[in-house]
Short mmCIF file of C-alpha atoms and ligand atoms in Angstrom, two decimals:
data_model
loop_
_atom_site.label_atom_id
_atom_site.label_comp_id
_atom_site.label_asym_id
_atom_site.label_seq_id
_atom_site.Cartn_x
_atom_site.Cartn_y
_atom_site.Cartn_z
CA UNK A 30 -8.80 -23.73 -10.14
CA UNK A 31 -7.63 -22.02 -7.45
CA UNK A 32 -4.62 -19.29 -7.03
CA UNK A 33 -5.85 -18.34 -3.69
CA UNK A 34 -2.10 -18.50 -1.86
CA UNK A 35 -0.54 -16.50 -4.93
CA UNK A 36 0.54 -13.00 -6.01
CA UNK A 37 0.14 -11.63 -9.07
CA UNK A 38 2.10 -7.93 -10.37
CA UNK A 39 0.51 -7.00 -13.72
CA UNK A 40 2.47 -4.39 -15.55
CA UNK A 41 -0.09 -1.74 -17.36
CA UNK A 42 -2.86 -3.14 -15.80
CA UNK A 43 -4.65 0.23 -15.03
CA UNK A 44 -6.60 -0.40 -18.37
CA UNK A 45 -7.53 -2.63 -21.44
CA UNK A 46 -6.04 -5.78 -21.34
CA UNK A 47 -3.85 -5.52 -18.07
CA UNK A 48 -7.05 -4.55 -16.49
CA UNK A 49 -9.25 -7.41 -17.55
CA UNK A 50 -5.81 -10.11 -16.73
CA UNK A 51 -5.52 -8.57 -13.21
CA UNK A 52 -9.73 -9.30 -12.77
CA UNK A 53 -9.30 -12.86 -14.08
CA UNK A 54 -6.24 -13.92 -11.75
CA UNK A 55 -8.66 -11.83 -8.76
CA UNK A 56 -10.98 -14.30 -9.82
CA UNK A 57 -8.95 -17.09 -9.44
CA UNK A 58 -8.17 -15.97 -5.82
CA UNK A 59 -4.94 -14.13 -6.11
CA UNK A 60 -3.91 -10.94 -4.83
CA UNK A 61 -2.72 -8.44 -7.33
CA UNK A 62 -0.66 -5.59 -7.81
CA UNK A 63 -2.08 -3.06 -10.44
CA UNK A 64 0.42 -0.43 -12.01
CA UNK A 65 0.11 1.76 -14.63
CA UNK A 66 -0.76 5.20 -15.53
CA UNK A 67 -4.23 7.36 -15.21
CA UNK A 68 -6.53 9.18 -13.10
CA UNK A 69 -6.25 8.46 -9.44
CA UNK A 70 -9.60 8.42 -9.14
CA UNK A 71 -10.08 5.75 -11.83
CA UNK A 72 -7.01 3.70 -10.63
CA UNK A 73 -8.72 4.05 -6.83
CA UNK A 74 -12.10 2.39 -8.14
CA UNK A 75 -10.66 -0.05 -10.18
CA UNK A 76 -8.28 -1.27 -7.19
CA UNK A 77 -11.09 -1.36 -4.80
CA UNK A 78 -13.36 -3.00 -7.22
CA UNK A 79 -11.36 -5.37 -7.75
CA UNK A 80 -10.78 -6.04 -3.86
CA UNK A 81 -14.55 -5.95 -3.29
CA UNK A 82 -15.63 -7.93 -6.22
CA UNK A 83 -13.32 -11.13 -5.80
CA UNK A 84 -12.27 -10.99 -2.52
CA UNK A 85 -8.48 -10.64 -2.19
CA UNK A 86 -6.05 -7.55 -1.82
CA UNK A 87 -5.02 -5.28 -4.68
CA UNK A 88 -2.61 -2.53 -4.29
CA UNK A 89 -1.43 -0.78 -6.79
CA UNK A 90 2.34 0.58 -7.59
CA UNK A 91 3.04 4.02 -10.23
CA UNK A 92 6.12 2.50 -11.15
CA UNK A 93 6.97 3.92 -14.31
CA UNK A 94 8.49 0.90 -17.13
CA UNK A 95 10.84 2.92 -18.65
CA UNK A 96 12.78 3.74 -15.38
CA UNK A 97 15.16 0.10 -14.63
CA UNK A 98 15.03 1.48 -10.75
CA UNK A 99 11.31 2.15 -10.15
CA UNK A 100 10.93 -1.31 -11.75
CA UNK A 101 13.33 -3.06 -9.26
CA UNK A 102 11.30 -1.25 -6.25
CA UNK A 103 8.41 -1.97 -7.36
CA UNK A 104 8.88 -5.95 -7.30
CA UNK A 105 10.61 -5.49 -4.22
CA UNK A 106 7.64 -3.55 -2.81
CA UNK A 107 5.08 -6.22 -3.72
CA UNK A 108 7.59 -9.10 -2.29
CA UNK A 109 7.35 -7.04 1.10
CA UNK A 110 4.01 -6.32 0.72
CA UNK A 111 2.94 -10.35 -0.01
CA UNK A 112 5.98 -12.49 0.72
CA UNK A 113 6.14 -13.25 -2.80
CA UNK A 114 5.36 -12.42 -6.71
CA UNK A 115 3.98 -15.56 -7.98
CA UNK A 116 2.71 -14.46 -11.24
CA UNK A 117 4.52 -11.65 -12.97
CA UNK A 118 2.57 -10.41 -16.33
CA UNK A 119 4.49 -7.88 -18.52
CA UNK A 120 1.95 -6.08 -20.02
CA UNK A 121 2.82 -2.39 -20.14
CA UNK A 122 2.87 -0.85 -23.79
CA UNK A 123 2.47 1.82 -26.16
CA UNK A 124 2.38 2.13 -29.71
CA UNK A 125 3.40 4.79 -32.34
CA UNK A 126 2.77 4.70 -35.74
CA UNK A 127 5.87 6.34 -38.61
CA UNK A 128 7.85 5.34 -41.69
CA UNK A 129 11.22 4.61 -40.25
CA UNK A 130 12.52 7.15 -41.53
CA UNK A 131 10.59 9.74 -39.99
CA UNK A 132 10.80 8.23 -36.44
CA UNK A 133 11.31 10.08 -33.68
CA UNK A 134 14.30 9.25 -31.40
CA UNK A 135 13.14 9.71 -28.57
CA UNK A 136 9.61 7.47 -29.54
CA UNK A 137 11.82 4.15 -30.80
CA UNK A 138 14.03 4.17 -27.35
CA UNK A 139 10.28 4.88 -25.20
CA UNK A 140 8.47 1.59 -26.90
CA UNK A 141 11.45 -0.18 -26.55
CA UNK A 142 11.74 0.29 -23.07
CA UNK A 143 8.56 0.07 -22.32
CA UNK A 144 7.41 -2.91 -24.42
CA UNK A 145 10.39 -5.01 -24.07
CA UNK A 146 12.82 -3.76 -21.74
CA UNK A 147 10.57 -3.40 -18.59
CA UNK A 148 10.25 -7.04 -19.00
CA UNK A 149 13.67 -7.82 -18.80
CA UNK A 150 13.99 -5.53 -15.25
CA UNK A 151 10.82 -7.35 -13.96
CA UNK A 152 11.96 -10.60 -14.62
CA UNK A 153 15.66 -10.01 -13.04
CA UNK A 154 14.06 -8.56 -9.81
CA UNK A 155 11.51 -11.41 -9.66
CA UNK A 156 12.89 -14.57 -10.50
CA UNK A 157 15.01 -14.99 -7.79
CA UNK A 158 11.67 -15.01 -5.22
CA UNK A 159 10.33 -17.31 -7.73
CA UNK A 160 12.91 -19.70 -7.91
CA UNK A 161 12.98 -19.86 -3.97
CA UNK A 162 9.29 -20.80 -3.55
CA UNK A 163 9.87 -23.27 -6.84
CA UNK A 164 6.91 -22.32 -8.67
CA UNK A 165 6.19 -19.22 -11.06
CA UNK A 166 4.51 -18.19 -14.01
CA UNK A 167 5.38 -15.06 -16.11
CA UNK A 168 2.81 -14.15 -18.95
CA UNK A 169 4.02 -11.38 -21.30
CA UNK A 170 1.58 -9.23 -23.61
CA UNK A 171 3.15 -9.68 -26.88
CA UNK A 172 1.31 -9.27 -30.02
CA UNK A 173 0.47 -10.62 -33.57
CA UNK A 174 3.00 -8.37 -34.34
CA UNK A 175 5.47 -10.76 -32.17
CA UNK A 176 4.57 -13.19 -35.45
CA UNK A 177 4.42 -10.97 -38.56
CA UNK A 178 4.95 -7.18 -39.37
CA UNK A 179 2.94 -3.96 -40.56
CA UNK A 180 4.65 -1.07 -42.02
CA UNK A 181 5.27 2.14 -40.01
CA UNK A 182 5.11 0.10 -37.02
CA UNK A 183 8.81 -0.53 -36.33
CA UNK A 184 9.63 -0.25 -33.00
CA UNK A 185 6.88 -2.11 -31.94
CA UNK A 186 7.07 -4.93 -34.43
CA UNK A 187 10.82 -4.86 -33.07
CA UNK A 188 9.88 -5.13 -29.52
CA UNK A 189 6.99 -7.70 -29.66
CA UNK A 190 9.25 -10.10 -31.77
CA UNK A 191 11.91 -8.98 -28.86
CA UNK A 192 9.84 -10.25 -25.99
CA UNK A 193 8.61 -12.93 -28.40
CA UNK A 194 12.70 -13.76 -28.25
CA UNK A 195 12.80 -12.74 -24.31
CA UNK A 196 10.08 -15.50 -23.42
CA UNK A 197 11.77 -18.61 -24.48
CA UNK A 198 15.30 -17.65 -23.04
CA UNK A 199 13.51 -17.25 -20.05
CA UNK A 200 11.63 -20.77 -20.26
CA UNK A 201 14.58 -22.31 -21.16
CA UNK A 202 16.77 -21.26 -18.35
CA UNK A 203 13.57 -21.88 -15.81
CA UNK A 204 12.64 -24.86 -17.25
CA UNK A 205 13.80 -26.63 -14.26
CA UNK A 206 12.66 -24.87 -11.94
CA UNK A 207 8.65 -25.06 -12.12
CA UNK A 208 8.38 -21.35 -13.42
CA UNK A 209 6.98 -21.45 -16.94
CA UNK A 210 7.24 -18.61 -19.38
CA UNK A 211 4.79 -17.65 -22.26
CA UNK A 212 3.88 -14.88 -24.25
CA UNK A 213 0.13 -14.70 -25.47
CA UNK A 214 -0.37 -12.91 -28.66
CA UNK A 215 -3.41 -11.04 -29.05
CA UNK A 216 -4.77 -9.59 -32.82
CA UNK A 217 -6.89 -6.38 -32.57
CA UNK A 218 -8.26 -6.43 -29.25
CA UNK A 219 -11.96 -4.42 -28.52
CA UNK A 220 -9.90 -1.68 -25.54
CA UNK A 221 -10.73 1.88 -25.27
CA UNK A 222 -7.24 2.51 -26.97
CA UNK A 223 -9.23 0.95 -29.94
CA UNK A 224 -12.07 2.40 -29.89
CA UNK A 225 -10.94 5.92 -29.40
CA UNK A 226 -9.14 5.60 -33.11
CA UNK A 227 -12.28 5.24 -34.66
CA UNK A 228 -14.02 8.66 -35.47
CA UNK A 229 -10.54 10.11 -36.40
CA UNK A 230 -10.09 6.96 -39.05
CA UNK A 231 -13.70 8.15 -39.87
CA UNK A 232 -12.71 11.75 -40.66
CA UNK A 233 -9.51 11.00 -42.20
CA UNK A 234 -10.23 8.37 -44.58
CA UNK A 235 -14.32 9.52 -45.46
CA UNK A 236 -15.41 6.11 -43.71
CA UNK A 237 -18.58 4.87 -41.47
CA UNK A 238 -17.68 3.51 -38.59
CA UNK A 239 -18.31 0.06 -40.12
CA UNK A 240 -16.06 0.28 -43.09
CA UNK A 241 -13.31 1.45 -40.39
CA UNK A 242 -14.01 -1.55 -38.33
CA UNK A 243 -14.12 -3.87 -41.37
CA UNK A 244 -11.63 -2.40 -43.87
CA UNK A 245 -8.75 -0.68 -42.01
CA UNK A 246 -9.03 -2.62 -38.07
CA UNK A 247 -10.49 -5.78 -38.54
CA UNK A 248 -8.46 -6.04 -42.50
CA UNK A 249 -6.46 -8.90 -41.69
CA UNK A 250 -8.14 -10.76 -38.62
CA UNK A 251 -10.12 -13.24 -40.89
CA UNK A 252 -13.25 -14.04 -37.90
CA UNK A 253 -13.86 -10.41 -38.69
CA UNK A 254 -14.64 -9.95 -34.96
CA UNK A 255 -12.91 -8.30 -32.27
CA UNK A 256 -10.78 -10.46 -29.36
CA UNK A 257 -12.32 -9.55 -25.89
CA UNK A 258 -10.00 -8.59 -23.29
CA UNK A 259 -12.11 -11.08 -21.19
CA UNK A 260 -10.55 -14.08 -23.95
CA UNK A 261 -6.84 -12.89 -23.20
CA UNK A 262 -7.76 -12.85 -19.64
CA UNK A 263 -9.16 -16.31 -19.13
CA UNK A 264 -5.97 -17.84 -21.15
CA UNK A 265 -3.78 -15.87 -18.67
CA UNK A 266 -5.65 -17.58 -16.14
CA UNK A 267 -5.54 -20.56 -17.82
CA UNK A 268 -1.73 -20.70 -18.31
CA UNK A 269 -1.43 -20.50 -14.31
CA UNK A 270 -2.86 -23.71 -13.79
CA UNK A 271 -1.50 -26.79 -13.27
CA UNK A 272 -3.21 -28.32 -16.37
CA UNK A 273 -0.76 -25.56 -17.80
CA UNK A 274 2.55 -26.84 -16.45
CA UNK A 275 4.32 -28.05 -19.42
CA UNK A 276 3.27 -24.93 -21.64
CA UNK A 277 6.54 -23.26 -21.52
CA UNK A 278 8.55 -21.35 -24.20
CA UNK A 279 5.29 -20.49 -26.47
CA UNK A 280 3.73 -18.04 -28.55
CA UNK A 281 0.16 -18.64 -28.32
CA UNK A 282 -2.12 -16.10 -30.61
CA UNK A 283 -5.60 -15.27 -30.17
CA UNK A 284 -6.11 -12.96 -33.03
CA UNK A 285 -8.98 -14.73 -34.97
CA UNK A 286 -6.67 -16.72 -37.80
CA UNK A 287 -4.79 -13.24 -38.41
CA UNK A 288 -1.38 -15.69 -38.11
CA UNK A 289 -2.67 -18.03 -39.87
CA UNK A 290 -2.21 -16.27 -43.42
P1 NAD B 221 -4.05 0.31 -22.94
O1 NAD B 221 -3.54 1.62 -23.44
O2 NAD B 221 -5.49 0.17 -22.60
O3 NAD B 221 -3.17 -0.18 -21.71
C1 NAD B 221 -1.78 0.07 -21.62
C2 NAD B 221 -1.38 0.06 -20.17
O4 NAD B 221 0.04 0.32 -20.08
C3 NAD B 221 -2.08 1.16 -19.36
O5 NAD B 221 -2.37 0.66 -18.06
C4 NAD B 221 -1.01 2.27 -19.27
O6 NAD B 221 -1.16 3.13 -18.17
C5 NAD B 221 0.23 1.38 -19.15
N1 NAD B 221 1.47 2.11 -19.44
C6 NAD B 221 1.80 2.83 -20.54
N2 NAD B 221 3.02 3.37 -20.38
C7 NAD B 221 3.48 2.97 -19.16
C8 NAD B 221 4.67 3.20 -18.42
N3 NAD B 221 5.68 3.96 -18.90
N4 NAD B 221 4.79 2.64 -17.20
C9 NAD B 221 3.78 1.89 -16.68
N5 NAD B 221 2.63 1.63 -17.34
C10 NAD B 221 2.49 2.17 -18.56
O7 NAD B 221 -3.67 -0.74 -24.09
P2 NAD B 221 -4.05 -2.27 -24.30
O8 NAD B 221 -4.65 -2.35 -25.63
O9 NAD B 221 -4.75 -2.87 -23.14
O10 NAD B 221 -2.57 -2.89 -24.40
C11 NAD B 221 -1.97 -3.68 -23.39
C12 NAD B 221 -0.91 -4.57 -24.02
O11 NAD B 221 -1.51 -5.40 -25.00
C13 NAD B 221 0.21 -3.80 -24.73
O12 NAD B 221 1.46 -4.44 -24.50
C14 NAD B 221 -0.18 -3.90 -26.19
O13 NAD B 221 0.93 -3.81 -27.04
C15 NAD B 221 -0.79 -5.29 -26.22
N6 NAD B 221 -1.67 -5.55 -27.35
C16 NAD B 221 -2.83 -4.81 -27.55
C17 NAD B 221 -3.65 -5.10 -28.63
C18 NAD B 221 -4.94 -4.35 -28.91
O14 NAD B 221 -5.52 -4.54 -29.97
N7 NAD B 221 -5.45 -3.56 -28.00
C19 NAD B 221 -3.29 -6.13 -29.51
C20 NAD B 221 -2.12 -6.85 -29.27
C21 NAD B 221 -1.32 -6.56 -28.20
#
C-alpha cells in the first residue's frame, strides 16, 4: 500500500491517537500536517521524527478547532503548502466530565466545537480540493460513545453521536465522487490522557492501580485490555486504501466488544 503522492491534515494529532494516525499514514508514504496543542519543543521532535523516520514532509499548523477562521486557513495553508489535502482526519477533542445540570456553559459550547464542529469547518474548506482531484478520504475520531452513552458525559456523548450523524451525510453526498467518509470508534484507548487519570482514581476511590484499570476504565470493554493507538492507526491506514473503497458511511468500533452489549 502506498499513499506516497497524498496529503494527509490530522486534527489533534500533537498526541495520543492523532499522533500515532499521523505516523501510520507517514508510513504509508504521505506527507502530513500535524496540529494541535503542546510544548513546542515536543511538537518540534515529533514533526521531525516523523519526517526522519518515514521519509516524507510534516509541517505542522496551531490552528485552534474552536475558531471556524483558523480552521479555513489552515486547510488552505496545507493546499498551498502540498497542492492538495488528500486525507483529512478530524481528530481534535476534549472531554469533561458533570451531571447536566451542573455543566458549565462555557465547557458544553468548547466540546462541541471542538469535537464536532471543527469537523464540519474542515470538511467545507476541504472538499472542494478533494472533489477536484476525484479522490479523498476523511476519517473522523468518534467514539464508543458515538454508539451508546455514560452519564455525566453529555456533551461529548452529544458530539460523538453528532459526528457519528456528520459522517454519513458526508458519504452520502460524496458518494459519487471517490471520497469516502468514516468514523472509527475507539473504546478506552492506552494515551497519556489515560494514564494520567489513574493515581487520582487511586486516591479518590481507595483503589490499586489494577482495580482502577479493571473496575472503573476497563468496566465495560469485555477483552479487558486496552486498544493501542497503533490498532486505530493501522485501520486509519487501512481505510485509505483501495481495498477500502466501498467502506463509506460507517461506524466501525474497536473497543474490545464494549458495543457489543
Ligand atoms: P489527547 O489528549 O492525547 O489528544 C487530543 C489532541 O487534540 C491533542 O493533540 C490536543 O492538543 C488536541 N486539541 C485539543 N484541543 C484542541 C483545539 N482547540 N484545537 C486543536 N487541537 C486541540 O487525546 P486522545 O485520547 O488521543 O484523543 C483523540 C481523539 O480520540 C479525541 O477525539 C477523543 O475523543 C477520541 N477518543 C479517545 C479515546 C481514549 O480512550 N483515549 C477513546 C475514544 C475516542
Amino acid at each position: 500500500m502506498s499513499l506516497q503522492s497524498k496529503t494527509a491534515l490530522v486534527t489533534g494529532s500533537t498526541s495520543g491517537i492523532g499522533l500515532a494516525i499521523a505516523k501510520a499514514l507517514a508510513g504509508a508514504g504521505a506527507n502530513v500536517v500535524l496540529n494541535g496543542f503542546g510544548k513546542p519543543g515536543a511538537i518540534e521532535a515529533a514533526r521531525s521524527g516523523i519526517e526522519s523516520e518515514f521519509g516524507v514532509k510534516a509541517h505542522y499548523s496551531g490552528a485552534d478547532m474552536t475558531k471556524p477562521e483558523e480552521i479555513a486557513a489552515m486547510v488552505a495553508q496545507a493546499e498551498q503548502a502540498f497542492g492538495a489535502v488528500d486525507i483529512l482526519v478530524n481528530n481534535a477533542g476534549i472531554q469533561f466530565v458533570s451531571a447536566i445540570d451542573e455543566f458549565p456553559i462555557e465547557k458544553w459550547d468548547q466540546i462541541i466545537a471542538i469535537n464536532l464542529s471543527s469537523a464540519f469547518h474542515t470538511m467545507r474548506a476541504a472538499i472542494p480540493g478533494m472533489k477536484k482531484k476525484g479522490w479523498g478520504r476523511i476519517i473522523n475520531t468518534a467514539s464508543a460513545h458515538s454508539l451508546v452513552a455514560s452519564p455525566y458525559k453529555s456533551a461529548y456523548v452529544a458530539a460523538k453521536h453528532g459526528i457519528a450523524g456528520l459522517t454519513k451525510t458526508a458519504a452520502l453526498e460524496l458518494a459519487t465522487h471517490k471520497i469516502t467518509v468514516n468514523c472509527i470508534s475507539p473504546g478506552y484507548v492506552w494515551t497519556p490522557l489515560v494514564e494520567a487519570q489513574i493515581p487520582d482514581t487511586m486516591k479518590a476511590r481507595g483503589l490499586t492501580k489494577d482495580q482502577v484499570i479493571d473496575e472503573v476504565l476497563l468496566k465495560a470493554q469485555p477483552t479487558k485490555e486496552f486498544v493501542t493507538v497503533e490498532q486505530v492507526g493501522a485501520l486509519a491506514a487501512f481505510l485509505c486504501t483501495d481495498a477500502a473503497s466501498q467502506i463509506t458511511g460507517a461506524n466501525l468500533p474497536v473497543d474490545g466488544g464494549w458495543t457489543a452489549q
